[in-house]
mmCIF file of C-alpha atoms and ligand atoms in Angstrom:
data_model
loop_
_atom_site.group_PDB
_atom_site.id
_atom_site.type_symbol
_atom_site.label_atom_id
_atom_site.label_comp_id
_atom_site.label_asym_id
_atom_site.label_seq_id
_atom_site.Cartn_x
_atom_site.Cartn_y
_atom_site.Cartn_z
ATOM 1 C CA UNK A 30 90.416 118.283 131.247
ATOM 2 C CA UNK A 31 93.651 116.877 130.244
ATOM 3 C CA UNK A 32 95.760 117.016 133.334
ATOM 4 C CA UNK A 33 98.817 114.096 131.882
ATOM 5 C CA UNK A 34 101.116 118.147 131.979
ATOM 6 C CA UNK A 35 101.072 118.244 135.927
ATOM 7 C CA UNK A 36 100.895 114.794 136.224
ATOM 8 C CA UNK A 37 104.063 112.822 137.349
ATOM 9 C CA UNK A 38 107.052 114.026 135.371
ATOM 10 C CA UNK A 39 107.970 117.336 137.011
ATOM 11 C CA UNK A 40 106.919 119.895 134.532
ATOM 12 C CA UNK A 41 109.691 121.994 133.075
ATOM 13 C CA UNK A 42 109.910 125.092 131.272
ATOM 14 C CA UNK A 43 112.326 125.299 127.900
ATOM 15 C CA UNK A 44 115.007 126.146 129.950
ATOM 16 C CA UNK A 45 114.860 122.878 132.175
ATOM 17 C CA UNK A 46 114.148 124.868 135.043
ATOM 18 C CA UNK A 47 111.210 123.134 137.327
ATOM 19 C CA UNK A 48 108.106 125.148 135.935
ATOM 20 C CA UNK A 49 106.488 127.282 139.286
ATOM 21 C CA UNK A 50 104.495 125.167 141.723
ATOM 22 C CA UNK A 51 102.017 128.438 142.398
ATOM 23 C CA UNK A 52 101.219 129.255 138.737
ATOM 24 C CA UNK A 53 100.676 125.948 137.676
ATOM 25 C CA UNK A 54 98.150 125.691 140.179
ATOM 26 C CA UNK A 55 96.774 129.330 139.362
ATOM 27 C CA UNK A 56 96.585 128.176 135.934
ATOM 28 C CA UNK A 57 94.839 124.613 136.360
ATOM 29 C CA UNK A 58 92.223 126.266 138.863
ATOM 30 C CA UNK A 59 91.124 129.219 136.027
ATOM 31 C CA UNK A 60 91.147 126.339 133.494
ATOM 32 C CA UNK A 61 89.104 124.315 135.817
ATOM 33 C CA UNK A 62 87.116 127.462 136.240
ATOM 34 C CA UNK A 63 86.400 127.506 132.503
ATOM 35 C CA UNK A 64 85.203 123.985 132.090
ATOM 36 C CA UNK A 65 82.676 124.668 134.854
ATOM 37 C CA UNK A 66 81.386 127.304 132.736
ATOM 38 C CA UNK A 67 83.092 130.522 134.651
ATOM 39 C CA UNK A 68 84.022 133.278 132.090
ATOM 40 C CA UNK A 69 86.581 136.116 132.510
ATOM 41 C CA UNK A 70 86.001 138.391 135.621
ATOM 42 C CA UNK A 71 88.072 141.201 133.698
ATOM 43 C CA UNK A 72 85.499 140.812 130.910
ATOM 44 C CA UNK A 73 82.795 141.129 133.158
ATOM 45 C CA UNK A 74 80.283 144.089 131.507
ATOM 46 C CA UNK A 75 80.421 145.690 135.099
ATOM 47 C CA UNK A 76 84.420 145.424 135.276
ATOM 48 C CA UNK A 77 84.244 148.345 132.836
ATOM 49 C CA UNK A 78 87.672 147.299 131.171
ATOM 50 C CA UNK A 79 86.993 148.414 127.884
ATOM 51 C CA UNK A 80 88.354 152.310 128.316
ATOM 52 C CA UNK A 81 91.024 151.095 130.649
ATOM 53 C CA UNK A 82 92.861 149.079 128.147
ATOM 54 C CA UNK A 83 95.830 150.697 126.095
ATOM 55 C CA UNK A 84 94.409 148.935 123.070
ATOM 56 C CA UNK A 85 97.781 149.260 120.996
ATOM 57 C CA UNK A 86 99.662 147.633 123.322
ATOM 58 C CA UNK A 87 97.162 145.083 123.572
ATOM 59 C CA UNK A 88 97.449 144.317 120.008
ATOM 60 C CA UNK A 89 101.243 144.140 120.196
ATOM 61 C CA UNK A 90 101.095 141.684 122.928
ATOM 62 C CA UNK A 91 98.575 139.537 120.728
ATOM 63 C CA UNK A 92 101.300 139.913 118.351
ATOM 64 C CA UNK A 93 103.446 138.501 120.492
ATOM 65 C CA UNK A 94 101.286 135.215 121.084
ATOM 66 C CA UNK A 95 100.592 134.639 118.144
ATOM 67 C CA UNK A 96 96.807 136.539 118.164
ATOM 68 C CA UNK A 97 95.167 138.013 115.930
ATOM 69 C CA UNK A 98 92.990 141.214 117.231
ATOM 70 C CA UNK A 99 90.230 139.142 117.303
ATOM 71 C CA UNK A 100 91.859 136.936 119.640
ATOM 72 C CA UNK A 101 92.627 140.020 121.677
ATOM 73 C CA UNK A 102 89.000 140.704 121.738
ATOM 74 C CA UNK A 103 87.989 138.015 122.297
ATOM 75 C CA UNK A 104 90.072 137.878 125.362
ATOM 76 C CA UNK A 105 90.102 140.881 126.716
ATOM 77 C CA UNK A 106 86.975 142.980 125.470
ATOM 78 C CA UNK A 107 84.112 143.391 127.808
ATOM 79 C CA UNK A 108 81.186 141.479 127.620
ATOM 80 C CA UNK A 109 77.660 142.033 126.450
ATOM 81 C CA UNK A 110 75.386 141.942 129.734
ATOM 82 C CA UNK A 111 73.533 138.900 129.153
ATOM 83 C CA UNK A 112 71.249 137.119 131.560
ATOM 84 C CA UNK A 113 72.649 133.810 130.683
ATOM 85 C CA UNK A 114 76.066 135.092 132.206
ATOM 86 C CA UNK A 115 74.654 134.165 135.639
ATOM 87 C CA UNK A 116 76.923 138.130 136.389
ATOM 88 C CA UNK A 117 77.693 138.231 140.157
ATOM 89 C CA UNK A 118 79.427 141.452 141.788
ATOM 90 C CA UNK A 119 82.471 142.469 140.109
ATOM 91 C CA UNK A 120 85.917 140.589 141.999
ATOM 92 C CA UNK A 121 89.060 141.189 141.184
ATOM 93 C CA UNK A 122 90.119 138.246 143.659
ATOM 94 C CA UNK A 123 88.508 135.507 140.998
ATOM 95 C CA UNK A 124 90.546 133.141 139.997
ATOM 96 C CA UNK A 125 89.160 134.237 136.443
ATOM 97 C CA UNK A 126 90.376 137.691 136.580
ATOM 98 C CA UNK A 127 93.526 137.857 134.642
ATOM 99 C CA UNK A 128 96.624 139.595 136.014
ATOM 100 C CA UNK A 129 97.313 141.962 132.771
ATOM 101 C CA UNK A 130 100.529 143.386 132.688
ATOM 102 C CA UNK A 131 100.653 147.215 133.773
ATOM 103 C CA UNK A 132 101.749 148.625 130.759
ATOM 104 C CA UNK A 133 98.742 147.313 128.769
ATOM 105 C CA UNK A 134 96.614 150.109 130.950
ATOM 106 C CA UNK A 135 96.367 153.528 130.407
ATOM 107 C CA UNK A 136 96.896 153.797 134.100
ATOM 108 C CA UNK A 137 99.222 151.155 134.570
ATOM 109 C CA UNK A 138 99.016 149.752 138.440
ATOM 110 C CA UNK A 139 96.841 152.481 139.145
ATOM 111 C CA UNK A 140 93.695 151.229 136.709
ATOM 112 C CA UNK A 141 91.209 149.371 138.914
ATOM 113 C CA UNK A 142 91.521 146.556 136.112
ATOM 114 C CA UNK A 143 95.156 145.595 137.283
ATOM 115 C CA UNK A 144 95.381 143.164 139.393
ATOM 116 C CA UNK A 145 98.589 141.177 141.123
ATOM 117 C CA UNK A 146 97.987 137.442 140.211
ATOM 118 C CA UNK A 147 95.306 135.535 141.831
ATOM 119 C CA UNK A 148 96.431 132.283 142.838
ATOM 120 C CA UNK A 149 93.418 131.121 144.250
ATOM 121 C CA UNK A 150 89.518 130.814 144.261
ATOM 122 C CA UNK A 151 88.218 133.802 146.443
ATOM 123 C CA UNK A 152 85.234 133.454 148.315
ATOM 124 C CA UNK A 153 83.164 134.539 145.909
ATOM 125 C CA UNK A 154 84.660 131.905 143.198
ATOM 126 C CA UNK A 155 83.515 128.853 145.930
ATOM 127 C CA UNK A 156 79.929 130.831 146.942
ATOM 128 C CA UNK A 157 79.209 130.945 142.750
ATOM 129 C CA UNK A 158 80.521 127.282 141.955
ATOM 130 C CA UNK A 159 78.464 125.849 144.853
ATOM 131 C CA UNK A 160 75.540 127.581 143.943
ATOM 132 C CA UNK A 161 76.151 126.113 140.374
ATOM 133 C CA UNK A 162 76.926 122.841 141.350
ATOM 134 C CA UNK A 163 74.766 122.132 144.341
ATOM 135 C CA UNK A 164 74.870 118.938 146.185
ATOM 136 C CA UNK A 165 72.203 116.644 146.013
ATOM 137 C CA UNK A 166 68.985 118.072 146.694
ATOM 138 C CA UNK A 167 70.086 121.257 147.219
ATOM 139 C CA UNK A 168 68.039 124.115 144.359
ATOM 140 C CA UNK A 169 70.270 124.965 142.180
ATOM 141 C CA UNK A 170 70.600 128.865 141.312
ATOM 142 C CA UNK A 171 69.516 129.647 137.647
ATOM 143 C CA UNK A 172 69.320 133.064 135.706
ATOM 144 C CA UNK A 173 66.047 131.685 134.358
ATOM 145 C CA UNK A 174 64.486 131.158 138.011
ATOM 146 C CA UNK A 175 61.950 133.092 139.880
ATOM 147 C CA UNK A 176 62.554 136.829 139.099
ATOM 148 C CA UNK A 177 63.477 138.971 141.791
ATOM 149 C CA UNK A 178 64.273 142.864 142.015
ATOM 150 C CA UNK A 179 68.153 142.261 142.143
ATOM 151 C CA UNK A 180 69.066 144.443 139.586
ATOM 152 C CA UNK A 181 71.972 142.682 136.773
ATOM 153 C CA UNK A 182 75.155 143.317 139.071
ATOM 154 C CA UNK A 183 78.643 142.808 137.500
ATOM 155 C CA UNK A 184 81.001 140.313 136.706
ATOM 156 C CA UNK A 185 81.397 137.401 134.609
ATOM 157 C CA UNK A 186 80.824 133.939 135.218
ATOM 158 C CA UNK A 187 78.479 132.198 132.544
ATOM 159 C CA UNK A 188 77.438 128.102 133.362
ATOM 160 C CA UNK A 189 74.911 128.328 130.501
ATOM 161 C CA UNK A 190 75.181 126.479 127.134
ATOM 162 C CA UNK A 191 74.891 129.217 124.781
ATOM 163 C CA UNK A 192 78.226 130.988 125.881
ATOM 164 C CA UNK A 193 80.073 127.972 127.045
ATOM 165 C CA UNK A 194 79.538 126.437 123.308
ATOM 166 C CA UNK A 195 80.350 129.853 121.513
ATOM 167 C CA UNK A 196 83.539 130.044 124.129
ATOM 168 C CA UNK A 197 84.812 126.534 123.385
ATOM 169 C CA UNK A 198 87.368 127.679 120.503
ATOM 170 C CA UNK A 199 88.625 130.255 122.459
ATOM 171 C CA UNK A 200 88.855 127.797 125.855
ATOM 172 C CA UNK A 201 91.002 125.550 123.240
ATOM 173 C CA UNK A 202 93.252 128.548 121.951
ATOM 174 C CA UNK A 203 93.192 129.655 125.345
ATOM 175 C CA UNK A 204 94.578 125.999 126.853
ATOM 176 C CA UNK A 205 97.312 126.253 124.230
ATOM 177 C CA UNK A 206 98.118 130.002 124.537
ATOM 178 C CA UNK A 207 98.966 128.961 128.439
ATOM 179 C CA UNK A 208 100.803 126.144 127.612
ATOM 180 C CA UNK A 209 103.342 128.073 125.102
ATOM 181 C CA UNK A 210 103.672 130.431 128.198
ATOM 182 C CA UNK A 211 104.422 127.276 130.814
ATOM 183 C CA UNK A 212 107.367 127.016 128.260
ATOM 184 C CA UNK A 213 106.754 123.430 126.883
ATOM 185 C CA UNK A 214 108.019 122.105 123.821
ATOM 186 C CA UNK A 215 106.026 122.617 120.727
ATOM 187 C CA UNK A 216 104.924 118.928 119.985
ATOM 188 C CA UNK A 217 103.633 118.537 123.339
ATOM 189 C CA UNK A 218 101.622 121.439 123.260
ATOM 190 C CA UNK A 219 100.284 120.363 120.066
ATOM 191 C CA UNK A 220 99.769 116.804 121.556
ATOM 192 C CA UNK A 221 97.838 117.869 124.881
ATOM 193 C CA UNK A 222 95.802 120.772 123.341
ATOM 194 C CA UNK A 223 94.211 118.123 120.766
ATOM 195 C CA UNK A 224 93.832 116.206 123.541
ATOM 196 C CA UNK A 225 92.253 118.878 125.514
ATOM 197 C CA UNK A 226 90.464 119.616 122.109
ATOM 198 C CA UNK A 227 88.760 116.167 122.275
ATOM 199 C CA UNK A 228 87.799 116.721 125.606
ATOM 200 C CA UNK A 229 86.084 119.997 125.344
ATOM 201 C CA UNK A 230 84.285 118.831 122.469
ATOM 202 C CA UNK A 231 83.548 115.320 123.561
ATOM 203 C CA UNK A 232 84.573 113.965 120.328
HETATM 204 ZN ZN1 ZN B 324 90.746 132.027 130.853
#
């Protein structure tokens, strides 16, 4: 992951104004979260989204940034349940769930899909990444393992090929689609997504 944005030069929004310590670091975390194969927690098939979501306004915000509806979908729509999505319990604490605005609910605050930013990994972020990533000689946890009579609980977190190579454009559109919103200029977005690009697809 291409990292040169928060690297020495004090990042700035278009305005010149220092760009915000805390959502620089929510965003590099979620990123991070992304390259180690965690998807969207609001997309999660048990975050049951999908009816909470004032579509129209959805669209007009995609309209906003640049996306077409399938970008909305494919950022925002739920999630077919699939084993390979390693699901966990549904938490709105991830550092994957996106703070939506209010008004794109039906509900506003008051939809259980709102959520105030999360700034950090919650407990359940660390328990799913070390489980992923174990240290040496630890067994690491698989959806193909032993079967067990857990039934498929919620949320969204894939770390298996299939979804994280299907989810690569959209992790690229993604990268650039936060950028634009960190305010930098428009070369240097284009500059670090196809560096970012490059990464992602190890070309
Ligand atoms: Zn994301």
């Amino acid at each position: 992951m291409n990292l040169q944005f928060f690297g020495v030069d004090t990042p700035r929004y278009t305005n010149g104004q220092p760009a915000r310590e805390l959502e620089l670091r929510r965003i590099i975390l979620h990123e991070f979260g992304h390259a180690l194969g965690m998807m969207h927690e609001h997309q999660s098939p048990g975050a049951e989204c999908d009816k909470e979501i004032n579509w129209d306004a959805a669209y007009q915000m995609g309209v906003r940034l640049g996306w077409d509806k399938e970008m909305v979908h494919a950022q925002m729509r739920q999630l077919a349940n699939l084993e390979e999505f390693n699901m966990t319990a549904v938490d709105r604490k991830s550092i994957m769930h996106y703070s939506l605005a209010p008004e794109l609910f039906k509900l506003g605050r008051n939809s259980k899909c709102w959520v105030p930013d999360n700034n950090d990994l919650s407990e359940q972020d660390r328990r799913f990444i070390a489980s992923v990533y174990p240290r040496d000689g630890a067994p690491v946890a698989t959806s193909s393992g032993p079967s067990t009579s857990r039934p498929p609980a919620a949320a969204t977190r894939g770390a298996k090929p299939v979804a994280v190579i299907n989810d690569k454009e959209t992790l690229v559109k993604q990268y650039e689609e936060l950028l634009k919103q960190a305010g930098l200029a428009a070369d240097r977005i284009a500059q670090l997504t196809q560096e970012f690009r490059k990464n992602v697809f190890g070309q």
